[in-house]
Short mmCIF file of C-alpha atoms in Angstrom, two decimals:
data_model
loop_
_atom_site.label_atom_id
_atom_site.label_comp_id
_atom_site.label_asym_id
_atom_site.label_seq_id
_atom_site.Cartn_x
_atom_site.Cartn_y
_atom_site.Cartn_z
CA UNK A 12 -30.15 -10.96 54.19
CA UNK A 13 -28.27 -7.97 52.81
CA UNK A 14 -30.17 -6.99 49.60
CA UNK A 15 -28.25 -8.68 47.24
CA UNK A 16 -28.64 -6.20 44.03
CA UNK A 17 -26.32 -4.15 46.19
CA UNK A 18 -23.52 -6.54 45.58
CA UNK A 19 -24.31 -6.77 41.95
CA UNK A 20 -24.23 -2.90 41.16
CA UNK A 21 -20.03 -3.13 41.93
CA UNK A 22 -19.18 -6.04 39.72
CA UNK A 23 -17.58 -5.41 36.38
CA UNK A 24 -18.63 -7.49 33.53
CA UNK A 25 -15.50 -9.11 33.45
CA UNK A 26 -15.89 -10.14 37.39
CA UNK A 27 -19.04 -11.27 36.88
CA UNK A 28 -17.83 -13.75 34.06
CA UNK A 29 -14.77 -14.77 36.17
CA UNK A 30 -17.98 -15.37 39.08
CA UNK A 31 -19.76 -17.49 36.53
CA UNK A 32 -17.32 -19.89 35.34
CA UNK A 33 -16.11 -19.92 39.16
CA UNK A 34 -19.71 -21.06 40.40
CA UNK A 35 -20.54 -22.62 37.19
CA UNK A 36 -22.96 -20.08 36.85
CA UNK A 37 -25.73 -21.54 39.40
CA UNK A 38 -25.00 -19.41 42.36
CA UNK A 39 -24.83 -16.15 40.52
CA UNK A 40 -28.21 -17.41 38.78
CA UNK A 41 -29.59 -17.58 42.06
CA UNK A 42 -28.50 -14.70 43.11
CA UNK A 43 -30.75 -13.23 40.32
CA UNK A 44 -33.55 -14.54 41.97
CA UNK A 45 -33.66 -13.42 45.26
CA UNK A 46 -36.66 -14.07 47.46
CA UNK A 47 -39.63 -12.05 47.44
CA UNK A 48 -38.69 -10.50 50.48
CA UNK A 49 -35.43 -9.24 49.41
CA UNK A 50 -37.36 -7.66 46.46
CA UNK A 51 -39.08 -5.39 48.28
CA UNK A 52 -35.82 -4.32 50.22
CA UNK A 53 -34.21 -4.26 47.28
CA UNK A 54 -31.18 -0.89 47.38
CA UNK A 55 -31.51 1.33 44.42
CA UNK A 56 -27.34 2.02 43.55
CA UNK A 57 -29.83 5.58 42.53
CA UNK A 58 -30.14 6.59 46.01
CA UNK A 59 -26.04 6.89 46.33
CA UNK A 60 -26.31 9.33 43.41
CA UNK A 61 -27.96 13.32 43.36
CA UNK A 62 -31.64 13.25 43.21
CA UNK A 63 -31.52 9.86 44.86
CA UNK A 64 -34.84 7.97 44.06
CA UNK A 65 -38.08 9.47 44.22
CA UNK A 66 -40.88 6.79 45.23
CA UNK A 67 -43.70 8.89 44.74
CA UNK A 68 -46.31 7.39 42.09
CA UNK A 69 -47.67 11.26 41.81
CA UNK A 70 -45.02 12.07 39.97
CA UNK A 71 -45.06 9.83 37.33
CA UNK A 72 -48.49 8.22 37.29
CA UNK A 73 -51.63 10.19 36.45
CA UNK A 74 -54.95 8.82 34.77
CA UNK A 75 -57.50 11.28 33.24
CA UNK A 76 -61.36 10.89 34.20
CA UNK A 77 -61.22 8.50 30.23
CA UNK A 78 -58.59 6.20 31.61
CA UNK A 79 -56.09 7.08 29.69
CA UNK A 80 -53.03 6.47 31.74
CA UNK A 81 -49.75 9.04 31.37
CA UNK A 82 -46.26 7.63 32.49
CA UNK A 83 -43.30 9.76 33.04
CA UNK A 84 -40.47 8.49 31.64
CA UNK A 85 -37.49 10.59 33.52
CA UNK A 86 -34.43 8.88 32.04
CA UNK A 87 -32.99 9.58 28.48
CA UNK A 88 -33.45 7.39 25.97
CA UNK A 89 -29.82 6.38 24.38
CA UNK A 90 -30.65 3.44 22.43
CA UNK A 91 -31.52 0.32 25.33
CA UNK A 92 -35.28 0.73 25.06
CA UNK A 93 -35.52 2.46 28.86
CA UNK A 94 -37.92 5.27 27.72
CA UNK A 95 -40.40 2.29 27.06
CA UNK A 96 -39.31 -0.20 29.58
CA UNK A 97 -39.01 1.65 32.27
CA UNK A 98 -43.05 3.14 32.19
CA UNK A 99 -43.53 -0.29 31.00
CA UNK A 100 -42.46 -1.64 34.55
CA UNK A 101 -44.84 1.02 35.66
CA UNK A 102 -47.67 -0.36 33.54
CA UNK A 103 -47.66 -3.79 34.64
CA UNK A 104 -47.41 -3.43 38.38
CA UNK A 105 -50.29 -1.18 38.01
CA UNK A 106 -52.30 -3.64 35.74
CA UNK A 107 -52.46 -1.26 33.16
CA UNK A 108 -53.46 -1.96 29.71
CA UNK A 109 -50.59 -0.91 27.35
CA UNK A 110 -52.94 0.50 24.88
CA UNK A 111 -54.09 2.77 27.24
CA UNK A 112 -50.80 4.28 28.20
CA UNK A 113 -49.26 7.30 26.77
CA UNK A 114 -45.50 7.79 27.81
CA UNK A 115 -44.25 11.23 28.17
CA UNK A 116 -40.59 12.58 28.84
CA UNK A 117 -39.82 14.48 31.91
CA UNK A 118 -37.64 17.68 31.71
CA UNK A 119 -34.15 17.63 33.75
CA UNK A 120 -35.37 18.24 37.28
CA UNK A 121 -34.03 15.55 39.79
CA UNK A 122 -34.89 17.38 43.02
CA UNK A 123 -38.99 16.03 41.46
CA UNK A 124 -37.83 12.90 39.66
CA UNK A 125 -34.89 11.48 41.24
CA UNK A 126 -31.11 10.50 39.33
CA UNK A 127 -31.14 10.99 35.92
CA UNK A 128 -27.68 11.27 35.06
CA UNK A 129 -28.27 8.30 32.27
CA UNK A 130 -25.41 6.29 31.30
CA UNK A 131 -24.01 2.83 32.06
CA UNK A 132 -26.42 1.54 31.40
CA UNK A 133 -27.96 2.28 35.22
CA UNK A 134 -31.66 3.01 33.88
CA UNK A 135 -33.14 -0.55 34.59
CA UNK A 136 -30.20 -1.55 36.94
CA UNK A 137 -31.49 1.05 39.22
CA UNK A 138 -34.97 2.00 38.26
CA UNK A 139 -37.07 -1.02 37.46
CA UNK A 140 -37.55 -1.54 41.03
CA UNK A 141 -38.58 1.81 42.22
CA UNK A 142 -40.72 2.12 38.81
CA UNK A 143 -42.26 -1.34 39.65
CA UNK A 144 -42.94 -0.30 43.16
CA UNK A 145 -44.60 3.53 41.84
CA UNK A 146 -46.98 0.98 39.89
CA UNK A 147 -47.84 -1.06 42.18
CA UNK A 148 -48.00 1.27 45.02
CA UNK A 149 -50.85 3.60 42.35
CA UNK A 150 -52.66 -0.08 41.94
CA UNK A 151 -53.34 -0.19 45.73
CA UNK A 152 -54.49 3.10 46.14
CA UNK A 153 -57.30 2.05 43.16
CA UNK A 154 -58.00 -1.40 44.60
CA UNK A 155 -58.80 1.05 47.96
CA UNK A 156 -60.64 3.60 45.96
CA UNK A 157 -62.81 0.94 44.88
CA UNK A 158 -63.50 -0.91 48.01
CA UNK A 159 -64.48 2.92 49.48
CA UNK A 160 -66.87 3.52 46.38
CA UNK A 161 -68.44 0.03 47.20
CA UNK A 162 -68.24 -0.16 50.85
CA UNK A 163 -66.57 -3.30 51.19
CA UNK A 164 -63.61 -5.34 52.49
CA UNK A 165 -60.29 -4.06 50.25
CA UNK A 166 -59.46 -8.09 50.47
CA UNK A 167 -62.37 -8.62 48.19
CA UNK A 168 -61.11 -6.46 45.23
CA UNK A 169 -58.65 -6.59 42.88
CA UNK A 170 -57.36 -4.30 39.79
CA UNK A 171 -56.86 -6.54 36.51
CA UNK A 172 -56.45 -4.82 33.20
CA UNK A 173 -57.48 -1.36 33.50
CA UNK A 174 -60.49 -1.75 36.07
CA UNK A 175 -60.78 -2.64 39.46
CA UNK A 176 -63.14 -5.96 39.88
CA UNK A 177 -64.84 -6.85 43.24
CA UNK A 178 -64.33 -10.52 42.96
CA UNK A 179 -67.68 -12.08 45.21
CA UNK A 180 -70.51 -9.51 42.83
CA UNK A 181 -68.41 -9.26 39.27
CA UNK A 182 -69.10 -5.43 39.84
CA UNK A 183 -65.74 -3.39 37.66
CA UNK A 184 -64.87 0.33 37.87
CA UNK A 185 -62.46 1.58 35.46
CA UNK A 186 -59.64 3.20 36.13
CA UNK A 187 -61.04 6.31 35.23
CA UNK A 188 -63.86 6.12 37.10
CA UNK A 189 -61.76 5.61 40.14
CA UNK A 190 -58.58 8.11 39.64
CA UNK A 191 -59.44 11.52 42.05
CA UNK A 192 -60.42 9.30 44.51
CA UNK A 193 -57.17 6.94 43.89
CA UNK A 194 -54.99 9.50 43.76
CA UNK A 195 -56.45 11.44 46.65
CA UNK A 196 -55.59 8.62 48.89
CA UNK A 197 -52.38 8.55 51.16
CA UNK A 198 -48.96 6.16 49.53
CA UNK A 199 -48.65 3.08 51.32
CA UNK A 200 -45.32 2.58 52.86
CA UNK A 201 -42.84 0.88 50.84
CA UNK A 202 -43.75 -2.36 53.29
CA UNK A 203 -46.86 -2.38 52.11
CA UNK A 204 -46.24 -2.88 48.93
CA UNK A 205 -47.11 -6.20 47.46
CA UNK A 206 -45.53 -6.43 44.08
CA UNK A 207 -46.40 -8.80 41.42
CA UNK A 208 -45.64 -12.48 41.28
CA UNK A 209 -43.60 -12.65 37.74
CA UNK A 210 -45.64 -15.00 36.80
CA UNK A 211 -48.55 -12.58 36.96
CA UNK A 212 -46.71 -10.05 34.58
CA UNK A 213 -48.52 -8.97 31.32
CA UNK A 214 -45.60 -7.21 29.58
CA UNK A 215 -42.34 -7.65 30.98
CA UNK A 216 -40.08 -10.21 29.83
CA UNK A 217 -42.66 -11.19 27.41
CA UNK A 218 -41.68 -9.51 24.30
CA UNK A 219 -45.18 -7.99 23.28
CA UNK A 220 -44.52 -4.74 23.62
CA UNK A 221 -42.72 -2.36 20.61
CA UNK A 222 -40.89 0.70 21.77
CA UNK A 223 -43.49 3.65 22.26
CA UNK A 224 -41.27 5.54 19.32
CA UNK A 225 -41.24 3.10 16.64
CA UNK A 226 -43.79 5.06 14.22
CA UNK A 227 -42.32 8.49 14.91
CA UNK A 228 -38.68 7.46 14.43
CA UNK A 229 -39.88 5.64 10.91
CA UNK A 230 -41.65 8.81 10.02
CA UNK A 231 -39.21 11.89 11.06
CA UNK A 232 -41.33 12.62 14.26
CA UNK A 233 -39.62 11.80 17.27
CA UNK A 234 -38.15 14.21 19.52
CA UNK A 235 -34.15 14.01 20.59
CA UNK A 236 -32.43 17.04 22.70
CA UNK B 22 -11.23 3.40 2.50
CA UNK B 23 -13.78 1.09 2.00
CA UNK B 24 -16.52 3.36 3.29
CA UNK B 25 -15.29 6.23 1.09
CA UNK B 26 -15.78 4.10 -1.90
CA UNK B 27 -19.00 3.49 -0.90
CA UNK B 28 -19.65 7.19 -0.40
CA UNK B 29 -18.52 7.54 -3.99
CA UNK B 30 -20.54 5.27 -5.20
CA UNK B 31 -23.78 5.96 -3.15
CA UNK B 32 -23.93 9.85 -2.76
CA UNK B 33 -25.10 12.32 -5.25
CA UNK B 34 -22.31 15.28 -4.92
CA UNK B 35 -24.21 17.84 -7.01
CA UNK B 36 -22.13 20.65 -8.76
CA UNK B 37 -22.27 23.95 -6.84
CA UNK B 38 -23.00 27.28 -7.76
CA UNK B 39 -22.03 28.95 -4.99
CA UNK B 40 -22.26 32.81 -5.69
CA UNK B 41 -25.10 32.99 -7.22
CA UNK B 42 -27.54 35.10 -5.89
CA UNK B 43 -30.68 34.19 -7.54
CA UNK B 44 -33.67 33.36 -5.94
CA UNK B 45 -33.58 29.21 -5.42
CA UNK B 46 -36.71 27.54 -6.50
CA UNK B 47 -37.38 24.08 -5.71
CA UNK B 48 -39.92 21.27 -4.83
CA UNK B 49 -39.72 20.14 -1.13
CA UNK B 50 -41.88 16.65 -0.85
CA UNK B 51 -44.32 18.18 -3.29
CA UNK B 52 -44.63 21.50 -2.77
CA UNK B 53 -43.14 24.16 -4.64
CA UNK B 54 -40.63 26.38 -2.43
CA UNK B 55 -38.50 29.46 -3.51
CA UNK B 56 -35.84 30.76 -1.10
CA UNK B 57 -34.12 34.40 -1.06
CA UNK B 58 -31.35 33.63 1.41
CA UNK B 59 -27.45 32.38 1.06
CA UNK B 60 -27.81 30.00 -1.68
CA UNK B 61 -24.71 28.36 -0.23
CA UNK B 62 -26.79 27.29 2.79
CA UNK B 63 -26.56 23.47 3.44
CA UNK B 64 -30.07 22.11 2.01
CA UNK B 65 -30.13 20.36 5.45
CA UNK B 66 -30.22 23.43 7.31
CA UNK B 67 -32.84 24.92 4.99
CA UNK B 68 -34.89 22.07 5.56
CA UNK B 69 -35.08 21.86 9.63
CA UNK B 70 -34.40 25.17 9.80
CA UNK B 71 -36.70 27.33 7.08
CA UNK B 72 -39.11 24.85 6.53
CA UNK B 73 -39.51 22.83 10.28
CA UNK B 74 -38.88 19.55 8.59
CA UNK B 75 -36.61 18.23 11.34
CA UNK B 76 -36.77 14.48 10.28
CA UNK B 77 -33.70 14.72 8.79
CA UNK B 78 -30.81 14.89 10.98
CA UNK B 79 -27.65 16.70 11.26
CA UNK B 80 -24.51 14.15 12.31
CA UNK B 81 -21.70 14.45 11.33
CA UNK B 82 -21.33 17.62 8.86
CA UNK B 83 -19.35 16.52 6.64
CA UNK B 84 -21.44 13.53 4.67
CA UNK B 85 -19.67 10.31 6.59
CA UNK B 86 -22.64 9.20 8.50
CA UNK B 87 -25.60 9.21 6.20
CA UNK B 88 -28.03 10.49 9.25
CA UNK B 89 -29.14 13.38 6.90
CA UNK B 90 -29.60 11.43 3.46
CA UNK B 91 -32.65 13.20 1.77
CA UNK B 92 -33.68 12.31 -1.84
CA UNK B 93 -32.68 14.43 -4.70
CA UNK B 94 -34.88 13.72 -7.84
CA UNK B 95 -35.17 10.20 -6.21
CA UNK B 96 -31.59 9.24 -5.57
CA UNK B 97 -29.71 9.51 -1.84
CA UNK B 98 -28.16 12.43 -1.56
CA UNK B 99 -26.41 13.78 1.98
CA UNK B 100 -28.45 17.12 3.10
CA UNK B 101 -25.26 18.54 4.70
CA UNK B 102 -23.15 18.69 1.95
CA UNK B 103 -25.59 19.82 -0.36
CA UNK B 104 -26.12 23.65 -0.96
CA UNK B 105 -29.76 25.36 -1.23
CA UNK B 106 -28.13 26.40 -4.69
CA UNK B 107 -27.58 22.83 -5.81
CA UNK B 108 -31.22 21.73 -5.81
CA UNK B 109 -32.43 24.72 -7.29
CA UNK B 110 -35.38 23.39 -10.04
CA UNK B 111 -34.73 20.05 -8.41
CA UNK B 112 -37.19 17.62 -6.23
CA UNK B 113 -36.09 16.70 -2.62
CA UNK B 114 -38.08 14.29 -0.39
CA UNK B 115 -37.52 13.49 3.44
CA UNK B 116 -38.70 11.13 5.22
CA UNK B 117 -41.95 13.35 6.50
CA UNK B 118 -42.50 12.76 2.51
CA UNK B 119 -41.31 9.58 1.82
CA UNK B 120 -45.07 8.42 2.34
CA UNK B 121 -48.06 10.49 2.95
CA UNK B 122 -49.04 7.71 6.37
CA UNK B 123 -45.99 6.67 6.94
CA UNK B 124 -46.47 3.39 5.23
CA UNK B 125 -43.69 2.98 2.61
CA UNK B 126 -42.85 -0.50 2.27
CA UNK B 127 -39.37 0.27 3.92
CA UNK B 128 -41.12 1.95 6.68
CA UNK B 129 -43.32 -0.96 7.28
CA UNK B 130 -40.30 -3.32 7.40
CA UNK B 131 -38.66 -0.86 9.76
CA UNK B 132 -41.64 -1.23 12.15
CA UNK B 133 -42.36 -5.25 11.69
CA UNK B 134 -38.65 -5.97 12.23
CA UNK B 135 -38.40 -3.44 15.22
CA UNK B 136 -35.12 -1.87 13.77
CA UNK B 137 -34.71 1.15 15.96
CA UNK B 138 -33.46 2.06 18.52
CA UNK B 139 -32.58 5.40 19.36
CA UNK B 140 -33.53 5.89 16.31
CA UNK B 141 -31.52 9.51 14.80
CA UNK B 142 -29.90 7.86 12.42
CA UNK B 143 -32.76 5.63 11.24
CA UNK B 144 -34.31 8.32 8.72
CA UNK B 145 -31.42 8.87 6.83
CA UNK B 146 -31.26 4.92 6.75
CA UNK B 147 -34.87 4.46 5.52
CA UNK B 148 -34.25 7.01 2.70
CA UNK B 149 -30.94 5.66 1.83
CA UNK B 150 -33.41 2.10 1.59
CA UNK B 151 -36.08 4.06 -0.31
CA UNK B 152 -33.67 4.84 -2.57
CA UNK B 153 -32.12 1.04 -3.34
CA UNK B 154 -35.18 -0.05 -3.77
CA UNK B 155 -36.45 2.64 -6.22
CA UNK B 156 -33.40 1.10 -8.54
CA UNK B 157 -33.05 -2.57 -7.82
CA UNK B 158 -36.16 -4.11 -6.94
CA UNK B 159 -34.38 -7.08 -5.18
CA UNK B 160 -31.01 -6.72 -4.25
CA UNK B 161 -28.94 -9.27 -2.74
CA UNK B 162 -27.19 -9.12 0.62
CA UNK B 163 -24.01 -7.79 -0.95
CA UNK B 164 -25.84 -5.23 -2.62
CA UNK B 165 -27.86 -3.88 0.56
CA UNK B 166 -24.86 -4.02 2.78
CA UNK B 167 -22.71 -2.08 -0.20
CA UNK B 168 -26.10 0.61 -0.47
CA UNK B 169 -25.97 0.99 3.03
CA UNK B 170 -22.58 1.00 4.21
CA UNK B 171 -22.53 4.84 4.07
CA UNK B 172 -24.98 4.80 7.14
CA UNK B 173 -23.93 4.66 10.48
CA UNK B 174 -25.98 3.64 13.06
CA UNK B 175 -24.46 3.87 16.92
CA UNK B 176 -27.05 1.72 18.17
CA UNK B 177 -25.52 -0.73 15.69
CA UNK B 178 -28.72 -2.03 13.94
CA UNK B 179 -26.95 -3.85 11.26
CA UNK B 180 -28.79 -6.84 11.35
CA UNK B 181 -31.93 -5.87 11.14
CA UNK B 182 -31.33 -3.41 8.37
CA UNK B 183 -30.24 -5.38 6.37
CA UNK B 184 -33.33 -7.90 6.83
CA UNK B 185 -35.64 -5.20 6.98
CA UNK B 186 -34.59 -3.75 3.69
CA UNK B 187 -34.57 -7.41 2.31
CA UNK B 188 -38.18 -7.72 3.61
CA UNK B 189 -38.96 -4.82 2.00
CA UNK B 190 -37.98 -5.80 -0.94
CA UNK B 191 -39.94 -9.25 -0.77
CA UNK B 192 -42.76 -7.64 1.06
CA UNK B 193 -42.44 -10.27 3.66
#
């Protein structure tokens, strides 16, 4: 199956409305939800574009020995909410808890972070799935550290909200507890990566989450340039 | 035309003194501030420049966009347009002063109704708010859309302005 984003990234809003009352909308919705496998081969339009897409959690996941987890956001923020959806993404394929997540902004740099020419609106179109995978990717490499620290089979563990738990004892390690090692541990290949069910998220789609600015823009603090 | 009627209507234009060369003295969000330098200096400028208060932003230069509106003795006033000289023994606010934690009813209404979102233009919308409010304790919708028509948002927040500044006004 030819990863059907692909075909999405090339059709103008007004093509896409002429496909909807065409198919009477239920093909194209269907199109939206492609099968799990087609997720995970899922083409960035990013990687067509300088800087390409960089897959590497390193660069924008790190979690401090307290658990406090830092996101990179690497795209601008002009107004769509990316510079908190985006880390957001991150958040919840790592089974983060929000609270516990500071976002920071990258500088310009895409040879480190990948495209970040940010317009048309391309920031979720072509990052949400290489953000999702970063997360999910850094949640492996936990669920690993853990099943290391405890000796056991990696089936038997399994990070939820901020801690890895090893499901047959109740034992829990934070996520700080578990970070050098974590992070110290090789990337599994992009077919390795199990993502999410949706069903599973905590934060996307859900509406619970306010954008990480809203206090600094209401009080003169937030940072633009 | 409509919005320069409701520039007319909304701004402060404060008589200038340009020339002048006496030392300006003024109170900047409560603190008493005296400035040596070209008293024809846009108060804007003086603020994110001399005294690192960049809350207030620059946008358009030229007072059509409202992104800059500061308080002068309480009423909305655009920073760009305004010279150092013409606040001299007057009180300006900005929004790092509108409320010591950030917790000015309009401010709270800003956050409950998630209002922003880029957000540059949003403090010179929650002073130009501030400074309905300070007046008329409940406006209607015509009178918040008139008070705020001055302010122009790119994100187009409209909607939620104008319901924030209504639940500020309720404290709903």
């Amino acid at each position: 199956m030819t990863p059907v984003h692909a075909s999405i990234e090339n059709v103008s809003r007004r093509g896409f409305l002429k496909g909807l009352i065409a198919t009477g909308g239920l093909v194209v919705a269907a199109e939206f939800a492609p099968a799990r496998g087609a997720l995970a081969a899922y083409a960035s339009g990013a990687a067509k574009m300088t800087g390409g897409v960089v897959g590497d959690p390193h660069v924008f996941i790190s979690i401090d020995p307290g658990g406090l987890v830092t996101i990179v956001a690497h795209r601008a923020e002009m107004g769509t909410g990316s510079r908190t959806s985006l880390p957001m993404a991150v958040a919840d394929e790592l089974e983060a808890d929000w609270s516990r997540v500071k976002v920071v902004q990258s500088p310009g740099d895409e040879q480190k972070y990948g495209n970040q020419n940010t317009d048309g609106s391309h920031s979720l179109r072509h990052f949400i799935q290489p953000m999702r995978q970063c997360g999910a990717a850094m949640r492996q490499m936990l669920e690993t550290a853990a099943a290391q620290r405890w000796d056991v089979n990696a089936a038997e563990v399994q990070a939820q909200n901020h801690e890895v738990v090893h499901k047959p004892s109740g034992r829990k390690l934070g996520y700080g507890e578990l970070a050098a090692l974590a992070s110290a541990l090789p990337v599994p290949p992009a077919d390795q990566i199990k993502l999410k069910d949706e069903s599973a998220f905590r934060y996307l789609g859900k509406g619970n989450v306010q954008i990480v600015d809203l206090f600094d823009i209401t009080t003169g603090g937030a940072g633009y340039g | 035309m409509l919005l320069a009627r409701a520039c007319e209507n909304r701004i402060t234009i404060i008589g200038t003194k340009r020339g002048s060369t006496a030392m300006v003295k003024l109170r900047v969000n409560g603190q008493e501030q005296s400035f040596d330098g070209d008293p024809s200096m846009p108060l804007l400028w003086y603020l994110r420049d001399e005294l690192g208060l960049t809350g207030t932003k620059y946008g358009c230069g030229a007072a059509l966009c409202g992104a800059c509106t500061v308080h002068v003795d309480s009423e909305a006033a655009r920073a760009c347009i305004t010279a150092v000289s013409d606040v001299d023994g007057r009180s300006v606010t900005t929004i790092e002063g509108l409320d010591r934690d950030g917790n000015h009813p309009v401010q709270k209404a800003w956050r409950a109704l998630n209002v922003p979102q880029c957000g540059y233009c949003q403090a010179g919308q929650i002073m130009q708010a501030a400074a309905l409010l300070a007046t008329n304790k409940n406006p209607s919708e015509d009178e918040i859309n008139s008070a705020m028509s001055g302010n122009i948002c790119r994100c187009g927040c409209y909607q939620r302005i104008t319901a924030a500044v209504k639940a500020a006004a309720t404290g709903a």
